[in-house]
Short mmCIF file of C-alpha atoms in Angstrom, two decimals:
data_model
loop_
_atom_site.label_atom_id
_atom_site.label_comp_id
_atom_site.label_asym_id
_atom_site.label_seq_id
_atom_site.Cartn_x
_atom_site.Cartn_y
_atom_site.Cartn_z
CA MET A 1329 -22.22 22.87 387.71
CA THR A 1330 -24.26 20.41 385.42
CA SER A 1331 -26.66 23.26 384.65
CA LEU A 1332 -24.07 25.23 383.72
CA LEU A 1333 -24.14 23.60 380.01
CA LEU A 1334 -27.62 22.98 379.65
CA PHE A 1335 -29.97 24.92 377.57
CA GLY A 1336 -33.31 25.11 379.98
CA ALA A 1337 -33.69 28.27 382.46
CA GLY A 1338 -31.35 28.99 384.51
CA GLY A 1339 -28.74 27.59 382.35
CA LEU A 1340 -25.40 29.38 380.21
CA PHE A 1341 -27.58 28.73 376.74
CA ASP A 1342 -31.43 29.81 377.68
CA PHE A 1343 -32.56 30.59 374.94
CA ASP A 1344 -36.35 32.64 375.31
CA ALA A 1345 -38.46 35.27 373.90
CA THR A 1346 -35.67 37.38 374.51
CA LEU A 1347 -34.17 36.64 371.22
CA PRO A 1348 -36.87 37.44 369.33
CA LEU A 1349 -37.02 40.43 370.60
CA MET A 1350 -33.40 42.14 371.16
CA ALA A 1351 -33.64 41.48 367.45
CA LEU A 1352 -36.69 43.59 366.50
CA GLN A 1353 -35.07 46.01 369.26
CA VAL A 1354 -31.95 46.49 366.73
CA VAL A 1355 -33.69 45.86 363.67
CA LEU A 1356 -35.60 49.51 365.62
CA LEU A 1357 -32.57 50.82 366.60
CA THR A 1358 -31.02 50.67 363.10
CA PHE A 1359 -33.58 52.34 361.65
CA VAL A 1360 -34.16 54.88 364.59
CA LEU A 1361 -30.15 55.69 363.84
CA ASN A 1362 -30.69 55.68 360.13
CA ALA A 1363 -32.91 58.27 360.53
CA LEU A 1364 -30.86 60.25 363.38
CA PHE A 1365 -27.30 59.39 362.73
CA PHE A 1366 -26.13 58.49 359.77
CA LYS A 1367 -27.69 60.60 357.20
CA PRO A 1368 -28.24 63.65 359.34
CA VAL A 1369 -23.99 63.18 359.77
CA GLY A 1370 -23.61 61.25 356.16
CA ARG A 1371 -25.26 64.47 354.46
CA VAL A 1372 -23.36 67.37 356.77
CA VAL A 1373 -19.80 65.33 356.16
CA GLU A 1374 -20.66 65.35 351.94
CA GLU A 1375 -21.39 68.40 352.17
CA ARG A 1376 -18.30 70.03 353.80
CA GLU A 1377 -16.83 66.72 351.50
CA GLY A 1378 -18.09 68.68 348.94
CA TYR A 1379 -17.50 72.14 349.29
CA VAL A 1380 -14.21 71.44 350.38
CA LYS A 1381 -13.42 69.64 347.54
CA THR A 1382 -14.72 72.52 344.64
CA SER A 1383 -12.93 75.31 347.13
CA ARG A 1384 -10.03 73.50 346.20
CA ALA A 1385 -10.67 72.63 341.91
CA GLU A 1386 -11.38 76.63 342.59
CA ALA A 1387 -8.15 77.33 345.00
CA LYS A 1388 -6.49 75.19 342.01
CA GLN A 1389 -7.60 76.98 338.95
CA LYS A 1390 -6.72 80.49 340.60
CA LEU A 1391 -3.36 79.44 341.15
CA ALA A 1392 -3.28 78.33 337.68
CA GLU A 1393 -4.30 81.87 336.47
CA ALA A 1394 -2.07 83.22 338.27
CA GLU A 1395 0.79 81.31 337.15
CA LYS A 1396 -1.29 81.58 333.58
CA LEU A 1397 -0.30 85.57 334.21
CA GLU A 1398 2.72 85.72 336.33
CA SER A 1399 4.34 83.55 333.06
CA ASP A 1400 2.67 86.23 330.56
CA LEU A 1401 4.16 88.84 332.85
CA LYS A 1402 7.25 87.49 332.55
CA GLU A 1403 7.23 87.03 328.79
CA GLN A 1404 6.27 91.02 328.29
CA LEU A 1405 8.84 91.92 330.98
CA LYS A 1406 11.35 89.49 328.49
CA ALA A 1407 10.35 91.08 324.97
CA ALA A 1408 10.14 94.43 326.84
CA ARG A 1409 13.77 93.93 327.98
CA LEU A 1410 14.89 92.77 324.64
CA ALA A 1411 13.74 95.57 323.13
CA ALA A 1412 15.18 98.00 325.11
CA GLN A 1413 18.24 96.18 324.41
CA LYS A 1414 17.88 96.21 321.10
CA LEU A 1415 17.19 100.12 321.42
CA ILE A 1416 20.39 100.42 322.80
CA GLN A 1417 22.19 99.13 320.77
CA GLU A 1418 21.11 100.74 317.67
CA ALA A 1419 21.50 103.98 319.43
CA GLU A 1420 25.17 102.95 319.84
CA GLN A 1421 25.94 101.32 317.16
CA ASP A 1422 24.02 104.84 315.23
CA SER A 1423 26.03 106.94 317.44
CA ASP A 1424 29.08 105.59 316.04
CA GLN A 1425 28.08 105.56 312.92
CA LEU A 1426 27.56 109.10 313.63
CA TYR A 1427 31.13 109.47 315.53
CA ARG A 1428 32.86 107.87 312.23
CA GLU A 1429 31.06 109.57 309.82
CA ALA A 1430 32.32 112.81 311.44
CA LEU A 1431 35.24 111.51 311.84
CA ALA A 1432 35.82 110.86 308.20
CA VAL A 1433 34.87 113.66 307.54
CA ALA A 1434 37.24 116.18 309.77
CA THR A 1435 40.41 113.32 308.81
CA ALA A 1436 39.01 114.32 304.42
CA ASP A 1437 38.54 117.74 305.83
CA ALA A 1438 42.06 117.81 307.18
CA ASN A 1439 44.19 115.48 304.38
CA ALA A 1440 42.12 118.04 301.69
CA ALA A 1441 43.56 121.17 303.77
CA ARG A 1442 47.20 119.70 304.20
CA GLU A 1443 47.32 118.71 300.83
CA LYS A 1444 45.83 122.03 299.67
CA ALA A 1445 48.34 123.42 301.63
CA ARG A 1446 51.58 121.00 300.39
CA GLN A 1447 50.43 121.91 296.58
CA GLU A 1448 50.62 125.96 297.41
CA ILE A 1449 53.56 124.94 299.36
CA ASP A 1450 55.09 123.27 296.14
CA ALA A 1451 54.01 125.45 293.41
CA GLN A 1452 55.34 128.82 295.70
CA ARG A 1453 58.61 126.60 296.29
CA ASP A 1454 58.68 125.68 292.27
CA SER A 1455 57.62 129.72 291.51
CA ALA A 1456 60.66 130.50 294.28
CA LEU A 1457 62.88 128.47 292.49
CA SER A 1458 62.05 129.41 289.09
CA GLN A 1459 62.47 132.78 289.91
CA LEU A 1460 65.42 131.67 291.66
CA GLU A 1461 66.70 130.55 288.34
CA GLY A 1462 65.91 132.84 286.36
CA ASP A 1463 67.51 135.05 288.83
CA ALA A 1464 70.48 133.20 289.51
CA LYS A 1465 70.30 133.02 284.79
CA GLN A 1466 70.24 137.02 285.11
CA LEU A 1467 72.62 137.37 287.34
CA GLY A 1468 75.15 134.92 285.38
CA ASP A 1469 74.17 136.10 282.38
CA LEU A 1470 75.02 139.92 283.56
CA ILE A 1471 78.34 138.61 284.65
CA VAL A 1472 78.95 137.62 281.49
CA ASN A 1473 78.31 140.17 279.80
CA ARG A 1474 79.90 142.70 282.07
CA LEU A 1475 83.11 140.43 281.68
CA LEU A 1476 82.92 140.42 278.28
CA ALA A 1477 82.57 144.41 278.37
CA ALA A 1478 85.60 144.72 280.15
CA GLN A 1479 87.42 142.80 278.22
CA MET B 723 -24.47 28.97 392.40
CA GLY B 724 -21.62 26.25 392.51
CA PHE B 725 -19.64 27.28 389.93
CA LEU B 726 -16.36 27.48 392.11
CA PRO B 727 -15.23 24.40 393.85
CA PHE B 728 -14.59 26.56 396.99
CA ALA B 729 -16.78 29.10 399.21
CA LEU B 730 -15.62 32.41 399.80
CA PRO B 731 -17.72 34.19 401.88
CA PHE B 732 -18.22 37.66 399.79
CA ALA B 733 -19.39 38.28 396.90
CA GLU B 734 -21.18 35.63 394.67
CA LEU B 735 -20.65 34.77 391.67
CA GLU B 736 -24.03 33.95 388.99
CA VAL B 737 -23.79 32.68 385.43
CA GLY B 738 -27.24 31.22 384.07
CA GLN B 739 -29.06 33.37 386.85
CA HIS B 740 -31.80 36.00 385.56
CA LEU B 741 -34.45 38.41 386.02
CA TYR B 742 -37.52 36.96 384.29
CA TRP B 743 -40.10 38.53 382.82
CA ARG B 744 -42.68 37.49 381.85
CA LEU B 745 -44.74 38.62 378.42
CA GLY B 746 -47.96 36.52 378.25
CA ASN B 747 -46.69 32.89 378.06
CA LEU B 748 -43.29 34.22 376.42
CA GLN B 749 -40.37 34.27 379.18
CA LEU B 750 -37.76 37.37 378.97
CA HIS B 751 -35.06 38.34 380.05
CA GLY B 752 -35.43 41.33 382.37
CA GLN B 753 -31.89 42.10 383.03
CA VAL B 754 -30.16 41.92 379.56
CA PHE B 755 -33.52 44.29 378.12
CA MET B 756 -32.41 46.88 381.00
CA THR B 757 -29.03 47.07 380.24
CA SER B 758 -29.92 47.14 376.60
CA TRP B 759 -32.18 49.88 377.32
CA ILE B 760 -29.84 51.72 379.40
CA VAL B 761 -27.37 51.45 376.47
CA ILE B 762 -29.69 52.35 373.05
CA GLY B 763 -30.54 55.18 375.70
CA ALA B 764 -27.49 56.36 375.56
CA ILE B 765 -26.18 55.98 372.28
CA LEU B 766 -29.50 58.20 371.42
CA ALA B 767 -28.86 61.01 373.97
CA LEU B 768 -25.38 61.23 371.94
CA VAL B 769 -26.66 60.73 369.17
CA VAL B 770 -29.78 63.83 369.46
CA VAL B 771 -27.48 66.33 371.38
CA GLY B 772 -24.44 65.74 368.94
CA THR B 773 -27.07 65.86 365.87
CA ARG B 774 -28.76 68.90 367.50
CA LYS B 775 -27.28 71.66 365.73
CA MET B 776 -24.66 70.76 363.27
CA GLU B 777 -22.79 73.19 361.36
CA ARG B 778 -19.94 73.11 358.82
CA ASP B 779 -17.29 74.09 361.00
CA PRO B 780 -17.77 71.22 363.88
CA ARG B 781 -17.93 71.52 367.42
CA GLY B 782 -18.22 69.25 370.04
CA VAL B 783 -20.32 65.94 369.91
CA GLN B 784 -20.63 66.71 366.35
CA ASN B 785 -16.66 65.87 365.73
CA LEU B 786 -17.62 62.21 367.89
CA LEU B 787 -20.23 61.53 365.94
CA GLU B 788 -18.37 62.35 362.51
CA PHE B 789 -15.53 60.64 363.55
CA LEU B 790 -17.72 57.70 364.67
CA TRP B 791 -19.62 57.89 360.92
CA ASP B 792 -16.08 57.89 359.18
CA TYR B 793 -15.07 55.13 361.18
CA ILE B 794 -18.10 53.40 360.19
CA ARG B 795 -17.72 53.93 356.44
CA ASP B 796 -14.54 53.29 356.13
CA LEU B 797 -15.19 50.21 357.50
CA ALA B 798 -18.31 49.03 355.12
CA ARG B 799 -16.63 50.66 352.28
CA THR B 800 -13.17 48.51 352.59
CA GLN B 801 -16.03 45.50 352.99
CA ILE B 802 -18.61 45.91 350.88
CA GLY B 803 -17.42 48.04 348.28
CA GLU B 804 -17.70 51.18 347.02
CA LYS B 805 -21.34 50.18 344.91
CA ALA B 806 -23.28 48.91 347.94
CA TYR B 807 -21.90 50.25 350.63
CA ARG B 808 -24.15 52.91 351.90
CA ASP B 809 -27.61 50.76 351.72
CA TRP B 810 -25.52 48.55 354.64
CA MET B 811 -23.95 51.05 356.73
CA PRO B 812 -26.29 52.02 359.38
CA PHE B 813 -26.84 47.93 359.48
CA ILE B 814 -23.01 48.23 360.64
CA GLY B 815 -22.47 50.72 362.43
CA THR B 816 -25.70 50.35 364.48
CA LEU B 817 -24.25 46.41 365.44
CA PHE B 818 -21.14 48.30 366.34
CA LEU B 819 -21.93 50.89 368.25
CA PHE B 820 -24.42 48.58 370.24
CA ILE B 821 -21.78 46.20 370.74
CA PHE B 822 -19.41 48.33 371.41
CA VAL B 823 -21.83 50.71 374.04
CA SER B 824 -22.64 47.38 374.97
CA ASN B 825 -19.40 45.61 375.73
CA TRP B 826 -18.46 48.91 377.58
CA GLY B 827 -21.27 50.44 379.61
CA GLY B 828 -20.58 46.12 380.95
CA SER B 829 -17.52 46.90 381.83
CA LEU B 830 -17.62 50.30 382.99
CA VAL B 831 -20.72 50.98 384.28
CA PRO B 832 -20.51 49.14 387.71
CA TRP B 833 -23.72 48.01 387.51
CA LYS B 834 -23.25 45.13 391.52
CA LEU B 835 -24.32 48.41 393.28
CA ILE B 836 -27.64 47.76 391.74
CA HIS B 837 -29.63 44.69 393.35
CA LEU B 838 -32.03 42.79 391.68
CA PRO B 839 -34.46 40.10 393.11
CA SER B 840 -32.34 37.34 391.01
CA GLY B 841 -29.87 37.66 388.69
CA GLU B 842 -27.71 40.94 387.89
CA LEU B 843 -26.77 43.70 385.30
CA GLY B 844 -24.27 43.78 382.63
CA ALA B 845 -23.44 43.47 379.03
CA PRO B 846 -26.14 42.48 376.79
CA THR B 847 -24.41 40.47 374.76
CA ALA B 848 -22.82 37.91 377.89
CA ASP B 849 -26.20 36.85 377.51
CA ILE B 850 -26.40 34.48 373.84
CA ASN B 851 -29.66 35.97 373.63
CA THR B 852 -28.47 38.75 372.35
CA THR B 853 -25.63 37.58 370.73
CA VAL B 854 -27.48 35.33 368.11
CA ALA B 855 -30.05 38.03 367.92
CA LEU B 856 -27.61 39.98 365.78
CA ALA B 857 -25.96 37.05 364.17
CA LEU B 858 -28.96 35.88 362.96
CA LEU B 859 -29.83 39.70 361.53
CA VAL B 860 -26.64 39.48 360.09
CA SER B 861 -27.49 36.18 358.24
CA LEU B 862 -30.61 37.12 357.09
CA SER B 863 -29.40 40.77 355.94
CA TYR B 864 -26.66 38.51 353.55
CA PHE B 865 -29.14 37.22 352.53
CA TYR B 866 -31.74 39.34 351.58
CA ALA B 867 -28.28 42.16 350.53
CA GLY B 868 -27.31 38.79 347.77
CA LEU B 869 -31.00 38.01 346.93
CA SER B 870 -32.38 41.51 346.46
CA ARG B 871 -29.45 43.06 344.71
CA LYS B 872 -28.52 40.16 342.13
CA GLY B 873 -32.04 37.89 342.34
CA LEU B 874 -31.63 34.02 341.99
CA ARG B 875 -27.93 34.41 340.59
CA TYR B 876 -26.98 34.95 344.40
CA PHE B 877 -26.44 31.00 344.46
CA GLU B 878 -23.79 31.03 341.62
CA TYR B 879 -21.28 32.51 345.04
CA TYR B 880 -22.51 28.44 346.29
CA VAL B 881 -20.48 27.00 343.17
CA HIS B 882 -18.35 29.54 342.73
CA PRO B 883 -15.09 29.20 341.58
CA THR B 884 -16.18 24.81 341.59
CA PRO B 885 -19.94 23.22 342.80
CA ILE B 886 -17.43 20.70 344.23
CA MET B 887 -17.39 24.01 347.19
CA ILE B 888 -21.01 23.94 347.43
CA PRO B 889 -21.35 21.16 350.77
CA PHE B 890 -18.58 24.01 352.08
CA LYS B 891 -20.74 27.32 351.39
CA ILE B 892 -23.80 25.31 352.73
CA VAL B 893 -22.15 24.77 356.47
CA GLU B 894 -20.37 28.17 356.08
CA ASP B 895 -23.85 29.83 355.53
CA PHE B 896 -24.37 27.54 359.54
CA THR B 897 -21.15 28.02 360.84
CA LYS B 898 -20.92 32.21 360.19
CA PRO B 899 -24.04 33.22 362.49
CA LEU B 900 -22.82 30.29 364.75
CA SER B 901 -19.08 31.51 364.83
CA LEU B 902 -20.17 35.45 365.37
CA SER B 903 -22.32 34.87 368.12
CA PHE B 904 -20.72 32.36 369.90
CA ARG B 905 -17.56 34.34 369.49
CA LEU B 906 -18.61 37.45 370.71
CA PHE B 907 -20.89 35.66 373.59
CA GLY B 908 -17.83 33.81 374.91
CA ASN B 909 -15.31 36.68 375.24
CA ILE B 910 -17.93 38.87 376.88
CA LEU B 911 -18.99 36.76 379.39
CA ALA B 912 -15.32 35.14 379.83
CA ASP B 913 -13.85 38.61 380.38
CA GLU B 914 -16.95 39.52 382.61
CA LEU B 915 -16.22 36.13 385.15
CA VAL B 916 -12.62 36.78 384.96
CA VAL B 917 -12.96 39.85 386.41
CA ALA B 918 -15.45 38.65 388.72
CA VAL B 919 -13.32 35.86 389.46
CA LEU B 920 -10.06 37.60 389.77
CA VAL B 921 -12.59 40.22 392.15
CA PHE B 922 -13.55 37.47 394.54
CA LEU B 923 -10.13 35.75 394.70
CA VAL B 924 -7.90 39.58 395.24
CA PRO B 925 -10.44 41.96 395.56
CA LEU B 926 -7.29 44.98 394.94
CA PHE B 927 -5.50 46.02 392.28
CA LEU B 928 -4.37 42.94 390.90
CA PRO B 929 -8.13 43.06 388.94
CA VAL B 930 -7.22 46.63 387.12
CA PRO B 931 -5.09 45.63 384.62
CA VAL B 932 -7.62 42.80 383.73
CA MET B 933 -9.85 45.11 383.06
CA PHE B 934 -7.93 47.13 380.47
CA LEU B 935 -7.76 43.87 378.82
CA GLY B 936 -11.73 43.09 379.33
CA LEU B 937 -12.17 47.65 377.87
CA PHE B 938 -9.89 45.92 374.57
CA THR B 939 -10.76 42.99 374.10
CA SER B 940 -14.41 44.64 374.00
CA ALA B 941 -13.82 47.00 371.65
CA ILE B 942 -12.12 45.18 369.47
CA GLN B 943 -14.84 42.13 369.84
CA ALA B 944 -17.12 45.40 368.61
CA LEU B 945 -15.09 46.03 365.67
CA ILE B 946 -14.65 41.97 364.76
CA PHE B 947 -17.97 41.96 364.66
CA ALA B 948 -19.11 44.69 362.39
CA THR B 949 -16.36 43.87 359.95
CA LEU B 950 -17.33 40.21 359.36
CA ALA B 951 -20.88 41.02 359.32
CA ALA B 952 -19.68 43.97 356.98
CA TYR B 953 -17.45 41.42 354.87
CA TYR B 954 -20.45 38.70 354.51
CA ILE B 955 -22.57 41.18 353.49
CA GLY B 956 -19.70 41.99 350.67
CA GLU B 957 -19.39 38.28 350.07
CA ALA B 958 -22.90 38.22 349.36
CA VAL B 959 -22.73 41.39 346.65
CA GLU B 960 -19.72 40.96 345.36
CA GLU B 961 -20.18 40.13 341.51
CA HIS B 962 -18.05 37.34 340.40
CA HIS B 963 -16.45 37.25 336.86
#
């Protein structure tokens, strides 16, 4: 039991040449693992990280381009739609105006024709009246003359 | 060893028994090296298989490795900061992987089936030599990180925010490796002991939840060690304004 805590051979803390040799062994292992494990794996992992990073950047750039194109197209579409609307409006206005003009001309023509007809009617009525008046006067004169002559 | 006050007929519990190897007049804990080589071999095998044919669309083991890499990078980056984390990521990652695989290997591999002449196989991190080695490496690296990045201005850290802090900061330089090594060592050894003792007493079923708890502790300890190492390095390279 006492040997458990002793430092000599057979004790729990039995230090000997195992210590420096183990240290040497671990240092050698560090260099070997650095050459066989840490460097190559690190290279592969970092290469992949770089690849992923550039791919992501490229994808982002492409996405931005696509979005820009989309917005451009939308803008163009909007402009085209606006132009079309304007064209339609103009055409509507034109046709409206044409219609109004035609209507105005027709109305004016109709008015003129009616006026003319009215004037003609008036003139004919006047002439008819004056003729009637003249006839009536003549007839009156005739009657008067006949009466006067019969006396 | 007479670890428990009573003796049981099956399975023995061994602490502080080692398989000694001799290298000149140096003594080594053979079982620690054997398991650590298995752990290192497993890590290297995984890494070699996973990085053999890497592609941009990962498949198979490459996924796992990339997940680990990412995990370690996040850990290093949050603790050390954006500027310096690249230099220290391999070290932090190696610590994490080595400790994690050691701990889990210690819990998951039935080492008991392999009989050694003395001592037994287990997690390398259950040996104080390993954890102290790792902790001292962390100490050296945060000193190196601070000095190489800021030169002598690194020592401003000791008087930050006031010179009253000097003794505390100096004590910290000693307590950091101490706490790092003992935390890891204690947790892993305790986990192995608890499982061993439970297996000892109730060989069936009862140890299983404790084993799961042990897996959890093992993972957490690996994470804590790596996070604290990264934090210490981050503290050393941080610029004071």
